[in-house]
Amino acid sequence: MSEEYVLEMHDIVKEFPGVKALKGVKLQVRPGTVHTLMGENGAGKSTLMKCLIGIQPVTSGKVIFKGQEVNFKSTREALDAGISMIFQELSPVLERTVSDNVWLGREPKKGIFTDHKKMREDCLELFQRMGLELDPDEKMKNLTVAKMQMVEIIKAVSYNASIVIMDEPTSALTESEVEDLFKIIGDLKAKGVAIIYISHKMDEIFRISDDISIYRDGEYITTERAENLTQDEVIKLMVGREITNMFPKVECPIGDVVFKVEDLCAGRMVRHVSFDLRKGEILGFAGLVGAGRTEIMETIFGMRHKESGRIIKDGKELNIKSPKQAIENHIGLLTEDRRGNGIVGLLSIRENMCIAKLNLGQYGMPLNQKQMVKDTQQYIDSIRVKTPTQETPIMNLSGGNQQKVLVGRWLLTEPDILIVDEPTRGIDVGAKAEIHSLLSELAGQGKSIIVVSSELPEVMGVADRIVIMHEGYVSGVLDRSEFSQEIIMKYATSHKEEAAG
């Protein structure tokens, strides 16, 4: 091994039944650097990391870590050797505390008993060292997705590893939390720790990366110093083509109001919210994390209890108390938490895509398998889901392809109103452009769409109007001609009266 590298992976092949996920790829990582892996969903980035840390056995190839050839059989072996990983899909133990989750499986002991006092003190020391304010005694289920992500980051760092792998670590973080993470990364680099970073956020990548490796369709393309690449060059290498329009907005005729929310209240995150939605319109929802956007959508969809207010569709007031009732009223919701309440990991792509329509009894009894196959194939083709077969378990797909299956699920229910919450979180630029294009096409067909997004360029790119939230209230509504990041942020950080003033 060259003294230059802490990790080398050579000619890595990984085959699953019916698909070759990695086709002889390589990776060489220098100590004390941020090495970013880039590629479309399905390019093989996460699979390569799972092979490294023992989740997936490699079919063939060689892994050299700190000068020694290794072949980890489990994440525990990788951790013991000095490699930790923050996963894109969170899997906290929700009923346990923050400190329980950080030290899970390696709790300090006092005799035969767990030393809870030391565990708590060690947690507080970690938080202090990283400049974070978290309560070690808080149950995980009470945290926001962003706070859960920070706990996972702390846990990975606490192993004092030589390599920390971060798979989409900022997908749910606020801007201030991203800054906290980048400080942590800076401290780790200064100590000689290598960071392997997977992200689709170009501004982040060029801010923190030292080296960038690019993969496409399971093949290694190139590795370059970040300073020698431009954003356009990276995108072209990732997708094998130029993407000239990330937000292919098609001007569609916008009709009359078909959906209204009046004075909606549901806990402290949904406070006297009112807005309307027109036929063929894409209505964006912007705001900082914790502004209440997701809570509004879950209340409309019957996932949360509505305390007061009215929901009106086509002139008729609805009393939705469950997601099933929402679907029966032709409302669909692509949720923010893809893993938590989106995919059913062990089920096939077909079962995941057809499940909402199945719950409405629309495939009959016995099930019309022929129609299910036809419906699934229609959306595999139209949304370009990368999969060997319909029978493939959805957990084997990349995050972006899982998201496409979920979009197909809701399109199968033929909704009049489609709500999509963070539709492109953790998705590469090529898949993002495809989903944006799809949303425009649906609006052109007369569907009414609500898009919730934390990425301002996205919500500004696809929306006809934007509703801006602040601490559970609507603080502003902008027409497309009024869009600007500065104005949106002004409304997102203050109440309506303050922003207007």
XYZ file of N, CA, C and O in Angstrom, residues 282-286 293 297 418-423 436 439 449-453 458-459 462-463 465-467:
108
model
N -48.988 24.137 -8.930
C -48.010 23.591 -7.995
C -47.791 24.645 -6.919
O -47.281 25.736 -7.197
N -48.224 24.320 -5.701
C -48.120 25.236 -4.574
C -46.967 24.792 -3.686
O -46.979 23.674 -3.146
N -45.953 25.633 -3.549
C -44.800 25.301 -2.721
C -45.006 25.700 -1.278
O -45.717 26.669 -0.989
N -44.395 24.935 -0.364
C -44.359 25.290 1.055
C -42.901 25.387 1.476
O -42.152 24.411 1.356
N -42.502 26.578 1.943
C -41.122 26.802 2.382
C -41.115 27.195 3.853
O -42.146 27.537 4.423
N -44.459 22.725 8.412
C -44.925 22.346 7.065
C -45.393 20.896 7.020
O -46.493 20.594 6.539
N -49.367 18.991 6.491
C -49.692 17.967 5.500
C -50.211 16.693 6.171
O -51.148 16.060 5.678
N -52.105 15.959 -4.935
C -50.917 15.177 -4.570
C -49.987 16.049 -3.746
O -49.535 17.104 -4.200
N -49.724 15.614 -2.509
C -48.807 16.324 -1.613
C -47.485 15.569 -1.596
O -47.470 14.364 -1.334
N -46.397 16.251 -1.889
C -45.078 15.611 -1.872
C -44.184 16.364 -0.893
O -43.931 17.550 -1.059
N -43.751 15.684 0.170
C -42.964 16.288 1.242
C -41.506 15.891 1.063
O -41.162 14.717 1.174
N -40.645 16.865 0.779
C -39.217 16.630 0.491
C -39.075 15.542 -0.580
O -38.435 14.501 -0.361
N -39.642 15.761 -1.784
C -39.679 14.686 -2.792
C -38.324 14.271 -3.334
O -38.179 13.166 -3.846
N -38.930 16.497 -10.950
C -39.440 17.847 -11.220
C -40.246 17.866 -12.514
O -41.320 18.485 -12.598
N -43.640 16.265 -11.974
C -44.581 17.139 -11.266
C -45.198 18.149 -12.223
O -46.402 18.435 -12.170
N -50.962 20.147 -7.017
C -49.816 19.569 -6.307
C -49.299 20.526 -5.251
O -49.183 21.737 -5.493
N -49.008 19.979 -4.073
C -48.344 20.724 -2.999
C -46.945 20.136 -2.831
O -46.795 18.927 -2.639
N -45.925 20.987 -2.931
C -44.536 20.551 -2.781
C -43.940 21.204 -1.532
O -43.869 22.433 -1.441
N -43.547 20.372 -0.563
C -42.837 20.852 0.626
C -41.355 20.580 0.411
O -40.974 19.451 0.116
N -40.526 21.606 0.536
C -39.094 21.390 0.321
C -38.279 22.352 1.169
O -38.641 23.519 1.329
N -35.203 24.522 -5.237
C -36.187 23.549 -5.704
C -37.597 24.121 -5.645
O -38.339 24.090 -6.634
N -37.980 24.642 -4.484
C -39.351 25.125 -4.335
C -39.597 26.335 -5.240
O -40.679 26.498 -5.814
N -39.999 24.932 -9.033
C -41.163 24.150 -9.485
C -42.502 24.823 -9.202
O -43.502 24.503 -9.843
N -42.560 25.760 -8.241
C -43.853 26.248 -7.746
C -44.397 27.421 -8.559
O -43.645 28.212 -9.136
N -46.872 29.323 -6.821
C -46.919 30.201 -5.653
C -46.218 29.499 -4.496
O -46.094 28.267 -4.516
N -45.770 30.258 -3.507
C -45.118 29.673 -2.340
C -45.769 30.201 -1.066
O -45.912 31.418 -0.886
N -46.169 29.253 -0.194
C -46.626 29.579 1.151
C -45.422 29.425 2.082
O -44.769 28.383 2.084
